[in-house]
Coordinates of C-alpha atoms in Angstrom, one line a residue:
Chain N
M428 CA 11.3 -4.3 -3.6
I429 CA 12.2 -6.3 -0.6
G430 CA 14.9 -8.6 0.3
V431 CA 16.3 -10.5 3.3
R432 CA 19.2 -8.3 4.1
P433 CA 21.7 -9.4 6.7
A434 CA 24.2 -6.8 8.0
P435 CA 26.6 -6.0 5.2
S436 CA 30.1 -7.3 5.4
T437 CA 31.7 -3.9 5.0
P438 CA 30.5 -0.5 5.9
D439 CA 29.1 0.2 2.4
G440 CA 28.1 -3.4 2.0
V441 CA 30.3 -4.1 -1.1
R442 CA 33.3 -6.1 -1.6
W443 CA 35.3 -5.6 -4.7
P444 CA 37.1 -8.7 -5.9
H445 CA 40.7 -8.0 -6.7
V446 CA 41.0 -7.4 -10.4
P447 CA 44.5 -7.9 -11.8
P448 CA 45.1 -5.0 -14.1
D449 CA 47.0 -7.0 -16.7
D450 CA 45.3 -10.4 -16.5
P451 CA 46.3 -11.8 -19.9
S452 CA 43.0 -13.6 -20.3
G453 CA 41.1 -10.4 -19.6
H454 CA 38.9 -12.5 -17.3
T455 CA 38.5 -12.5 -13.6
V456 CA 37.0 -15.2 -11.5
D457 CA 34.3 -14.2 -9.2
G458 CA 35.7 -14.3 -5.8
G459 CA 32.5 -15.7 -4.4
M460 CA 29.8 -13.8 -2.6
T461 CA 28.1 -13.7 0.7
A462 CA 24.3 -13.4 0.8
E463 CA 22.9 -10.0 -0.1
A464 CA 26.2 -8.2 -0.7
L465 CA 27.1 -7.1 -4.2
D466 CA 30.1 -8.4 -6.1
V467 CA 31.1 -6.5 -9.2
T468 CA 33.6 -8.2 -11.5
L469 CA 35.2 -6.2 -14.3
E470 CA 36.4 -7.7 -17.6
R471 CA 37.3 -6.2 -20.9
R472 CA 36.1 -8.1 -24.0
G473 CA 37.1 -6.5 -27.2
P474 CA 35.3 -3.2 -27.4
W475 CA 33.1 -4.0 -24.4
T476 CA 33.6 -3.3 -20.8
V477 CA 31.7 -5.9 -18.9
L478 CA 30.6 -5.5 -15.3
A479 CA 29.2 -8.8 -13.9
L480 CA 27.0 -8.1 -10.9
A481 CA 26.3 -10.8 -8.4
G482 CA 24.2 -10.6 -5.3
A483 CA 21.9 -7.8 -4.4
L484 CA 21.8 -4.3 -6.0
D485 CA 19.8 -2.2 -3.5
F486 CA 20.0 1.0 -1.6
T487 CA 22.8 -0.3 0.6
T488 CA 25.0 -1.4 -2.3
V489 CA 24.1 1.0 -5.1
G490 CA 26.5 3.8 -4.0
S491 CA 29.5 1.6 -4.5
L492 CA 28.2 0.5 -8.0
A493 CA 27.8 4.1 -8.9
R494 CA 31.4 4.9 -7.8
R495 CA 32.6 1.9 -9.8
L496 CA 30.7 3.1 -12.9
D497 CA 32.2 6.6 -12.4
E498 CA 35.7 5.0 -12.6
V499 CA 34.9 2.9 -15.6
L500 CA 33.3 5.8 -17.5
A501 CA 35.7 8.5 -16.4
G502 CA 36.5 10.6 -19.5
A503 CA 34.1 8.6 -21.6
A504 CA 32.8 11.6 -23.4
D505 CA 36.3 12.4 -24.9
R506 CA 37.1 8.8 -25.8
A507 CA 36.8 7.3 -29.2
P508 CA 35.2 5.1 -30.0
P509 CA 32.3 5.8 -27.6
P510 CA 32.2 3.5 -24.6
R511 CA 30.3 0.2 -24.7
L512 CA 29.2 -1.1 -21.4
A513 CA 27.6 -4.5 -20.7
L514 CA 26.1 -5.3 -17.3
R515 CA 26.0 -9.0 -16.9
L516 CA 23.0 -9.7 -14.6
A517 CA 22.8 -13.5 -14.6
D518 CA 23.8 -13.7 -10.9
L519 CA 22.0 -10.6 -9.7
A520 CA 19.5 -12.2 -7.4
F521 CA 17.8 -9.0 -6.3
C522 CA 17.4 -5.4 -7.5
D523 CA 15.4 -2.7 -5.8
S524 CA 14.2 0.7 -7.1
S525 CA 17.6 2.4 -6.4
G526 CA 19.3 -0.3 -8.4
V527 CA 16.8 0.4 -11.3
N528 CA 17.7 4.1 -10.9
A529 CA 21.4 3.4 -11.2
I530 CA 20.8 1.4 -14.4
I531 CA 18.7 4.1 -15.9
N532 CA 21.3 6.7 -15.0
V533 CA 24.1 4.9 -16.6
H534 CA 22.0 4.3 -19.7
K535 CA 21.4 8.0 -20.0
R536 CA 25.0 8.9 -19.5
L537 CA 26.1 6.5 -22.2
V538 CA 23.4 7.7 -24.6
A539 CA 24.5 11.3 -24.0
V540 CA 28.0 10.5 -25.3
G541 CA 27.0 8.2 -28.1
G542 CA 27.9 5.1 -26.2
R543 CA 25.9 1.9 -25.6
L544 CA 24.6 -0.1 -22.7
V545 CA 23.4 -3.7 -22.9
L546 CA 22.0 -5.8 -20.1
V547 CA 23.2 -9.4 -20.6
A548 CA 21.4 -12.5 -19.5
P549 CA 19.4 -11.0 -16.6
S550 CA 18.3 -13.4 -13.9
R551 CA 14.6 -14.2 -13.6
P552 CA 13.8 -11.7 -10.9
V553 CA 15.6 -9.0 -12.8
T554 CA 13.9 -9.9 -16.0
R555 CA 10.6 -9.6 -14.2
L556 CA 11.5 -6.2 -12.9
L557 CA 12.6 -5.0 -16.3
D558 CA 9.3 -6.2 -17.8
I559 CA 7.1 -4.6 -15.1
T560 CA 8.9 -1.2 -15.2
G561 CA 8.8 -1.0 -18.9
L562 CA 12.6 -0.7 -19.0
A563 CA 12.9 -3.8 -21.2
R564 CA 11.3 -1.6 -23.9
C565 CA 13.9 1.2 -23.7
L566 CA 17.1 -0.7 -22.8
T567 CA 18.9 -3.4 -24.8
V568 CA 18.5 -6.7 -23.1
T569 CA 20.3 -9.7 -24.7
D570 CA 21.2 -13.3 -23.9
T571 CA 24.8 -12.8 -25.1
L572 CA 27.2 -10.0 -25.7
P573 CA 26.9 -8.7 -29.2
D574 CA 29.9 -9.8 -31.3
G575 CA 31.1 -12.4 -29.0
P576 CA 30.5 -15.8 -27.4
P577 CA 27.9 -16.1 -24.7
P578 CA 29.4 -14.6 -21.5
G579 CA 28.1 -17.6 -19.5
S580 CA 29.9 -20.2 -21.8
R581 CA 33.3 -20.0 -20.1
P582 CA 34.0 -22.3 -17.2
E583 CA 35.3 -19.5 -15.1
D584 CA 31.9 -17.9 -15.0
E585 CA 30.0 -20.9 -14.1
G586 CA 29.0 -21.6 -10.6
G587 CA 30.3 -18.3 -9.3
Chain K
M1063 CA -35.7 0.4 27.3
P1064 CA -35.1 3.7 25.5
G1065 CA -38.2 5.1 23.7
V1066 CA -37.8 6.9 20.4
E1067 CA -38.3 10.3 22.0
K1068 CA -35.4 9.7 24.5
V1069 CA -33.1 8.5 21.7
L1070 CA -34.0 11.5 19.6
R1071 CA -33.3 13.8 22.5
M1072 CA -29.9 12.1 23.1
L1073 CA -28.9 12.4 19.5
G1074 CA -30.2 16.0 19.2
E1075 CA -28.3 17.1 22.2
L1076 CA -25.1 15.4 21.0
L1077 CA -25.4 17.2 17.7
R1078 CA -26.0 20.5 19.3
A1079 CA -23.4 20.3 22.1
G1080 CA -21.0 18.6 19.7
H1081 CA -20.4 21.8 17.9
L1082 CA -18.5 23.1 20.9
T1083 CA -16.8 20.0 22.0
G1084 CA -13.3 18.7 21.5
I1085 CA -12.1 15.1 21.6
E1086 CA -11.2 15.6 25.3
Q1087 CA -14.8 16.5 26.3
L1088 CA -16.5 13.9 24.1
P1089 CA -16.5 11.0 26.6
G1090 CA -18.1 13.2 29.3
L1091 CA -20.7 14.5 26.8
V1092 CA -21.6 11.0 25.6
T1093 CA -22.0 9.6 29.1
K1094 CA -24.3 12.4 30.1
Q1095 CA -26.5 12.2 27.0
A1096 CA -26.5 8.4 26.8
A1097 CA -28.1 8.4 30.3
V1098 CA -31.0 10.3 28.8
A1099 CA -31.7 7.2 26.7
D1100 CA -31.2 4.8 29.7
L1101 CA -27.7 3.7 28.4
E1102 CA -25.2 3.4 31.2
Q1103 CA -21.5 2.7 31.7
V1104 CA -20.8 4.1 28.3
H1105 CA -17.1 3.8 27.2
I1106 CA -15.6 4.7 23.9
Y1107 CA -12.7 2.6 22.5
V1108 CA -10.6 3.7 19.6
A1109 CA -8.6 1.3 17.3
D1110 CA -4.9 1.9 16.9
L1111 CA -3.4 2.6 13.5
R1112 CA -2.6 -1.1 12.9
Q1113 CA -6.0 -2.2 14.3
Q1114 CA -4.5 -4.5 16.8
V1115 CA -5.9 -3.0 20.1
L1116 CA -8.8 -0.9 21.2
R1117 CA -7.8 2.0 23.5
E1118 CA -10.3 3.7 25.7
L1119 CA -10.9 7.4 25.1
T1120 CA -11.1 8.9 28.5
G1121 CA -10.5 12.5 27.6
Q1122 CA -7.7 12.8 30.1
G1123 CA -4.0 13.5 29.4
L1124 CA -2.1 14.3 26.2
D1125 CA -3.5 11.3 24.4
A1126 CA -7.0 11.6 25.9
G1127 CA -6.6 8.1 27.0
E1128 CA -5.1 8.4 30.5
G1129 CA -6.4 5.9 33.0
G1130 CA -8.2 4.0 30.2
Q1131 CA -8.3 0.3 29.3
E1132 CA -6.6 -1.3 26.4
L1133 CA -8.3 -4.3 24.9
P1134 CA -6.8 -6.6 22.2
I1135 CA -8.8 -6.9 19.0
E1136 CA -8.1 -10.7 18.9
N1137 CA -9.8 -12.8 21.5
T1138 CA -12.1 -10.2 23.2
L1139 CA -15.8 -9.5 22.8
A1140 CA -14.9 -5.9 22.0
G1141 CA -12.6 -7.1 19.3
R1142 CA -15.2 -9.4 17.9
A1143 CA -17.6 -6.5 17.5
F1144 CA -14.9 -4.7 15.7
R1145 CA -13.8 -7.6 13.5
D1146 CA -17.3 -8.8 12.6
V1147 CA -18.7 -5.3 12.4
R1148 CA -21.8 -6.2 14.5
T1149 CA -23.3 -5.5 17.9
I1150 CA -22.6 -8.1 20.5
A1151 CA -24.6 -8.5 23.8
A1152 CA -23.2 -10.4 26.7
P1153 CA -24.2 -10.9 30.4
G1154 CA -22.1 -9.1 33.0
A1155 CA -24.0 -6.0 33.6
G1156 CA -26.2 -7.3 36.4
A1157 CA -29.7 -8.8 36.5
G1158 CA -32.0 -8.0 33.6
R1159 CA -29.2 -6.0 31.9
Q1160 CA -26.7 -6.7 29.2
R1161 CA -23.3 -5.4 28.3
Y1162 CA -23.2 -4.3 24.7
W1163 CA -20.3 -3.9 22.3
V1164 CA -21.1 -1.9 19.3
P1165 CA -18.7 -1.1 16.4
I1166 CA -18.1 2.6 15.8
L1167 CA -18.1 3.3 12.1
E1168 CA -17.8 6.3 9.9
G1169 CA -19.0 5.1 6.5
A1170 CA -17.2 1.8 5.9
E1171 CA -14.3 2.9 8.1
R1172 CA -14.1 1.2 11.5
L1173 CA -12.9 3.6 14.1
G1174 CA -13.5 1.6 17.3
V1175 CA -16.1 0.1 19.6
L1176 CA -18.6 1.5 22.0
R1177 CA -19.4 -0.3 25.3
A1178 CA -22.6 0.3 27.2
D1179 CA -24.9 -1.4 29.7
A1180 CA -28.6 -1.4 29.1
A1181 CA -31.8 -3.3 29.9
D1182 CA -31.8 -6.7 28.3
G1183 CA -33.4 -5.9 24.9
D1184 CA -32.7 -9.4 23.6
A1185 CA -34.7 -11.1 26.3
D1186 CA -37.6 -8.8 25.4
A1187 CA -37.2 -9.6 21.8
D1188 CA -37.7 -13.3 22.6
A1189 CA -41.0 -12.5 24.3
D1190 CA -42.0 -10.1 21.6
A1191 CA -44.5 -11.6 19.1
D1192 CA -43.2 -9.4 16.3
G1193 CA -39.7 -10.2 17.2
D1194 CA -38.6 -6.6 16.7
G1195 CA -39.4 -4.9 20.0
G1196 CA -36.0 -5.9 21.4
D1197 CA -34.1 -4.2 18.6
D1198 CA -34.8 -0.8 20.3
V1199 CA -31.7 -1.0 22.5
R1200 CA -29.4 -2.1 19.7
Q1201 CA -30.8 0.5 17.5
A1202 CA -30.3 3.2 20.1
L1203 CA -26.8 2.0 20.6
E1204 CA -26.0 1.9 16.9
H1205 CA -27.3 5.4 16.5
L1206 CA -25.2 6.5 19.3
A1207 CA -22.1 4.8 17.9
S1208 CA -22.8 6.4 14.5
M1209 CA -23.0 9.8 16.2
I1210 CA -19.7 9.2 18.0
G1211 CA -18.1 8.1 14.7
L1212 CA -19.1 11.4 13.1
Q1213 CA -17.9 13.4 16.1
L1214 CA -14.5 11.5 16.2
I1215 CA -13.9 12.2 12.5
S1216 CA -14.8 15.9 12.7
K1217 CA -12.8 16.5 15.9
N1218 CA -9.9 14.5 14.8
L1219 CA -9.0 17.2 12.3
S1220 CA -8.0 19.6 15.1
S1221 CA -6.7 17.1 17.6
D1222 CA -3.3 15.8 18.4
S1223 CA -4.6 13.7 21.3
Y1224 CA -6.6 11.5 19.0
A1225 CA -3.6 10.9 16.8
R1226 CA -1.5 10.1 19.9
L1227 CA -4.1 7.7 21.3
R1228 CA -4.1 5.7 18.0
R1229 CA -0.3 5.2 17.9
T1230 CA 1.3 2.3 19.7
E1231 CA 4.8 3.0 18.2
E1232 CA 6.9 6.1 17.4
M1233 CA 6.1 7.3 13.9
N1234 CA 8.7 8.6 11.4
V1235 CA 8.4 11.8 9.5
A1236 CA 7.7 10.1 6.1
A1237 CA 4.8 8.1 7.7
E1238 CA 3.5 11.3 9.2
M1239 CA 3.3 12.7 5.7
Q1240 CA 1.8 9.6 4.1
W1241 CA -1.1 9.3 6.7
A1242 CA -1.9 13.0 6.2
L1243 CA -1.9 12.4 2.5
V1244 CA -4.2 9.4 1.9
P1245 CA -8.0 9.3 2.0
P1246 CA -9.9 7.2 4.6
R1247 CA -8.9 3.6 4.4
S1248 CA -12.4 2.4 3.6
F1249 CA -15.3 3.8 1.6
A1250 CA -18.6 2.3 0.4
N1251 CA -21.8 3.3 -1.4
G1252 CA -24.3 1.3 -3.3
Q1253 CA -22.0 1.1 -6.3
V1254 CA -18.6 0.3 -5.0
T1255 CA -16.6 -0.8 -1.9
I1256 CA -13.1 0.4 -1.5
S1257 CA -10.6 -0.5 1.2
A1258 CA -6.9 0.0 1.6
V1259 CA -4.0 -0.9 3.9
L1260 CA -0.6 0.7 4.1
E1261 CA 2.3 -0.9 6.0
P1262 CA 4.6 -0.5 7.9
A1263 CA 2.2 1.9 9.4
Y1264 CA 4.8 3.8 11.5
R1265 CA 7.7 3.8 9.0
V1266 CA 6.1 3.9 5.6
G1267 CA 8.3 5.5 3.0
G1268 CA 7.2 6.0 -0.5
D1269 CA 3.9 4.1 -0.9
A1270 CA 0.6 5.9 -1.2
F1271 CA -2.9 5.3 -2.6
D1272 CA -5.7 7.6 -3.6
Y1273 CA -9.3 7.3 -4.6
A1274 CA -12.2 9.8 -5.1
M1275 CA -15.6 9.9 -6.6
A1276 CA -16.7 12.4 -9.3
G1277 CA -20.2 11.8 -10.6
D1278 CA -20.3 8.2 -12.0
T1279 CA -16.5 7.9 -12.1
L1280 CA -14.3 6.5 -9.4
H1281 CA -10.7 7.5 -9.6
L1282 CA -8.2 5.0 -8.2
A1283 CA -4.4 5.2 -7.9
V1284 CA -1.6 3.4 -6.2
F1285 CA 2.0 4.7 -6.1
D1286 CA 5.4 3.4 -5.1
A1287 CA 8.2 6.0 -4.9
M1288 CA 11.8 5.0 -5.2
G1289 CA 13.4 4.7 -1.8
H1290 CA 12.1 4.4 1.7
N1291 CA 13.0 7.7 3.2
I1292 CA 11.6 11.2 3.5
A1293 CA 12.6 12.0 -0.1
A1294 CA 10.4 9.0 -1.2
G1295 CA 7.6 10.5 0.9
L1296 CA 8.0 13.9 -0.7
T1297 CA 8.0 12.2 -4.2
A1298 CA 4.7 10.5 -3.3
N1299 CA 3.2 13.7 -1.9
L1300 CA 4.0 15.7 -5.0
S1301 CA 2.7 12.9 -7.2
I1302 CA -0.6 12.6 -5.4
A1303 CA -1.1 16.4 -5.3
T1304 CA -0.4 16.6 -9.0
C1305 CA -2.7 13.7 -9.7
R1306 CA -5.6 15.3 -7.8
N1307 CA -4.9 18.7 -9.2
Q1308 CA -5.0 17.4 -12.8
R1309 CA -7.9 15.1 -12.6
R1310 CA -10.0 17.8 -10.9
Q1311 CA -9.4 19.8 -14.0
G1312 CA -10.7 16.9 -16.2
V1313 CA -7.2 15.9 -17.5
D1314 CA -7.1 12.3 -18.9
L1315 CA -5.2 9.5 -17.2
A1316 CA -2.2 9.4 -19.6
S1317 CA -1.7 13.1 -19.4
I1318 CA -2.0 13.1 -15.6
S1319 CA 0.8 10.6 -15.5
D1320 CA 2.9 12.7 -17.9
R1321 CA 2.2 15.8 -15.8
I1322 CA 3.4 13.9 -12.6
E1323 CA 6.6 13.1 -14.5
R1324 CA 7.2 16.7 -15.5
V1325 CA 6.6 18.0 -12.0
L1326 CA 9.0 15.4 -10.4
I1327 CA 11.7 16.3 -12.9
E1328 CA 11.1 20.1 -12.4
Q1329 CA 11.4 19.7 -8.6
F1330 CA 13.9 17.0 -8.2
G1331 CA 15.8 16.7 -11.5
P1332 CA 16.6 13.2 -12.7
G1333 CA 17.1 10.5 -10.1
R1334 CA 13.7 10.4 -8.3
Y1335 CA 10.9 8.4 -9.7
I1336 CA 7.6 6.8 -8.8
T1337 CA 5.8 3.9 -10.3
G1338 CA 2.0 3.7 -10.3
V1339 CA -1.3 2.6 -11.7
L1340 CA -3.9 5.3 -12.3
A1341 CA -7.4 4.1 -13.1
D1342 CA -10.9 5.4 -13.7
L1343 CA -13.9 3.1 -13.1
D1344 CA -17.2 4.0 -14.7
L1345 CA -19.7 3.0 -12.0
V1346 CA -22.6 2.7 -14.4
T1347 CA -21.0 0.6 -17.2
G1348 CA -18.3 -1.1 -15.2
R1349 CA -15.6 0.0 -17.7
L1350 CA -12.2 0.2 -16.1
S1351 CA -9.6 2.4 -17.8
W1352 CA -6.0 2.5 -16.6
V1353 CA -2.5 3.4 -17.3
N1354 CA 0.5 1.5 -15.9
R1355 CA 3.7 3.5 -15.2
G1356 CA 6.2 0.8 -14.4
H1357 CA 4.1 -0.8 -11.7
Q1358 CA 2.8 -4.3 -10.8
P1359 CA -0.3 -4.9 -13.0
P1360 CA -3.7 -4.9 -11.1
V1361 CA -5.3 -8.1 -10.3
L1362 CA -8.9 -9.0 -11.3
I1363 CA -10.9 -11.5 -9.2
R1364 CA -14.1 -12.7 -10.8
G1365 CA -16.8 -14.9 -9.3
G1366 CA -14.8 -15.4 -6.2
R1367 CA -12.2 -17.7 -7.9
W1368 CA -11.1 -16.7 -11.3
V1369 CA -8.0 -14.6 -11.1
T1370 CA -6.1 -12.7 -13.7
T1371 CA -3.7 -9.9 -13.9
L1372 CA -4.7 -6.8 -16.0
N1373 CA -1.8 -6.5 -18.3
C1374 CA -1.2 -3.3 -20.0
L1375 CA 1.9 -2.3 -21.8
P1376 CA 3.7 -0.3 -19.1
A1377 CA 5.2 3.1 -19.7
H1378 CA 8.4 4.1 -17.9
P1379 CA 8.2 5.1 -14.2
M1380 CA 7.2 8.7 -13.8
G1381 CA 10.3 10.8 -13.3
T1382 CA 12.7 8.7 -15.4
D1383 CA 12.1 10.7 -18.6
L1384 CA 12.6 7.7 -20.8
D1385 CA 10.0 8.7 -23.4
L1386 CA 8.0 5.5 -23.8
P1387 CA 4.4 6.1 -25.1
V1388 CA 1.7 5.8 -22.4
T1389 CA -1.0 3.3 -23.3
V1390 CA -4.5 3.5 -21.8
C1391 CA -6.0 0.1 -21.4
R1392 CA -9.6 -0.9 -20.8
E1393 CA -11.5 -3.8 -19.3
D1394 CA -15.2 -4.2 -18.9
L1395 CA -16.0 -5.4 -15.4
Q1396 CA -18.9 -7.6 -14.4
P1397 CA -20.9 -6.9 -11.3
G1398 CA -19.2 -8.3 -8.3
D1399 CA -15.7 -8.1 -9.9
R1400 CA -12.9 -7.1 -7.5
I1401 CA -9.8 -5.2 -8.5
L1402 CA -6.6 -5.3 -6.4
L1403 CA -4.0 -2.6 -6.8
Y1404 CA -0.9 -3.3 -4.8
T1405 CA 2.8 -2.6 -4.4
D1406 CA 5.5 -5.2 -4.5
G1407 CA 6.1 -5.1 -0.7
V1408 CA 3.1 -7.4 -0.4
T1409 CA 4.0 -10.0 -2.9
E1410 CA 7.8 -9.8 -2.3
A1411 CA 7.8 -10.1 1.5
R1412 CA 10.0 -13.0 2.2
D1413 CA 10.1 -15.6 5.0
A1414 CA 13.2 -16.7 6.9
Y1415 CA 14.2 -19.0 4.0
G1416 CA 14.0 -16.2 1.4
R1417 CA 10.7 -17.5 -0.2
E1418 CA 8.4 -14.8 -1.4
F1419 CA 4.8 -14.3 -0.1
G1420 CA 3.9 -14.3 -3.8
L1421 CA 1.0 -13.2 -5.9
S1422 CA -1.0 -16.5 -5.6
R1423 CA -0.8 -16.6 -1.8
F1424 CA -1.9 -13.0 -1.8
T1425 CA -5.0 -13.5 -4.0
E1426 CA -5.9 -16.9 -2.4
F1427 CA -5.9 -15.2 1.0
I1428 CA -8.3 -12.5 -0.2
I1429 CA -10.6 -15.0 -1.9
R1430 CA -10.6 -17.4 1.0
H1431 CA -11.4 -14.7 3.6
Q1432 CA -14.1 -13.2 1.4
A1433 CA -15.7 -16.6 1.0
D1434 CA -15.8 -16.8 4.8
G1435 CA -18.0 -13.7 4.8
L1436 CA -15.5 -11.3 6.3
S1437 CA -15.8 -7.7 5.4
V1438 CA -13.3 -6.2 3.1
P1439 CA -11.5 -4.0 5.7
E1440 CA -11.3 -7.1 8.0
T1441 CA -9.9 -9.2 5.2
L1442 CA -7.2 -6.6 4.5
R1443 CA -6.4 -6.2 8.2
R1444 CA -5.8 -10.0 8.4
L1445 CA -3.9 -10.0 5.2
M1446 CA -1.4 -7.5 6.5
G1447 CA -1.1 -9.5 9.7
A1448 CA -0.3 -12.5 7.6
V1449 CA 2.3 -10.6 5.5
L1450 CA 3.9 -9.2 8.6
A1451 CA 4.0 -12.6 10.3
Y1452 CA 5.4 -14.1 7.1
H1453 CA 8.2 -11.6 7.2
G1454 CA 9.0 -12.1 10.8
G1455 CA 7.1 -9.0 12.0
Q1456 CA 9.2 -6.4 10.4
L1457 CA 8.6 -5.3 6.8
Q1458 CA 11.6 -3.8 5.0
D1459 CA 9.6 -2.4 2.1
D1460 CA 6.3 -0.6 2.0
A1461 CA 3.3 -2.8 1.3
T1462 CA 0.1 -1.3 0.1
V1463 CA -3.2 -2.9 -1.1
V1464 CA -6.2 -1.1 -2.5
F1465 CA -9.2 -3.3 -2.9
C1466 CA -12.2 -2.2 -5.1
E1467 CA -15.4 -4.2 -5.6
W1468 CA -17.9 -3.0 -8.2
H1469 CA -21.4 -4.0 -7.2
N1470 CA -24.3 -4.8 -9.4
P1471 CA -25.3 -1.4 -10.8
I1472 CA -28.9 -2.2 -11.4
P1473 CA -30.4 -1.2 -8.0
D1474 CA -28.7 2.1 -8.3
R1475 CA -30.0 2.8 -11.7
E1476 CA -33.5 2.2 -10.2
N1477 CA -32.7 4.5 -7.3
R1478 CA -31.5 7.1 -9.6
V1479 CA -34.8 7.0 -11.5
L1480 CA -36.7 7.3 -8.2

């Protein structure tokens, strides 16, 4: 995979938007993104932990996503009910092979503890990638979060 | 004008003395023996890895090119001989003489260009009632160039200087592994023509290709390992070694790809994978069988214009251990059909505005240049130039193309009977 990749804005190329721990709406507003960095926005929606990815998931940004996933899934094996994770990919413009690897790894981790991963509303390039690699056949890809309104239907999520 | 006997003597002596000659001694040996056939001012030029310049092989120094000339492949007579794969004669060698530029080939692989001065064979040809007398000089030169090609290929295996002469940039370790891994970039026989390119030539990471003949079967494969580093190169090396090992034992395509997966997991655990297409082409019937392991589908070009992708339900990338069934797909080719295996670095190269090079630009480029009568290796050389230029001269991903044309099999059937 290839992408136009300007120098990342931070040493690891990732900026985490501030997530208020007790935001009553449970929503966060995307803090905006610069080209080819990765923004990860966390929200809790009922039983689901939703990570919305925006920008580029590649070998320069994947390490930080992996750390974020570690935080989210820490102690997941002991938790009841098993964790449900949704990756919202509507604003993921680019994903390379290391990004694919991260997605496969989190899928395996969740399956191992009886949890679930869904990929929600992947962008066109990501859809193409999931089709080509065959991953669309092993992972759950949906337009909307199960048991909930479409994640893209709220004004906060529109227009990034 | 060299007589047949003189040419035979030259070639015989090059064969005999060639056994005990290294790359460093080759220019001296060639000069001496060419004189036997009245060929003078003989110089050997070798193409660099990217095929952008021709460097003179002098035999001097660590790269065997000290004190030699460097000629660009664009806009020179030497370059035209290389690009068009034909002998070119031009004035400049004095009265009654011509300066010849002759492509040095080994099979379908272009290695460089031979320069020599000789009596004006073409002028003789004009005066010759049969019109073939003047071909003697060209024929002698082309025989000499073929002999040099064979010598370069055999001596190259024990030479660092040849590798050094062909490099215009510093090479990284991963690329060093990949170039040692892949077969020659071009191959042709009466049944099939294959040509491949691999970029960025000096910093390639996880891309690799392979092909080999066994009886009436041509094996073809293209691989793209995750990442762009030495680990990606190791993944590609292990995959190709496993692929060769298994197919040489008669293992079928789906099982080969499963075996590659197992070997990768045994060696690296989870977290390293490779995508690829593995194919077999029956050169008698034209039946193409292939498996797709999470890779861009091959492209079929028919009749010089009709283009389609060869879709086959992909199984998961090898090494991801996701347990999808592997499907073997089949397509009956027609004589003249061309198959392109490629990696996404070709189609996903982006210009300054982020626009992709794209599949249609890629296939149109191939079709247009083939229609112009260019050879397959030259078409691919120009394609990579275009991809690199599109991306501002620096590729960030590996880009590989393997081109395969299946010829009309009927003449070969007749040959086989004979």
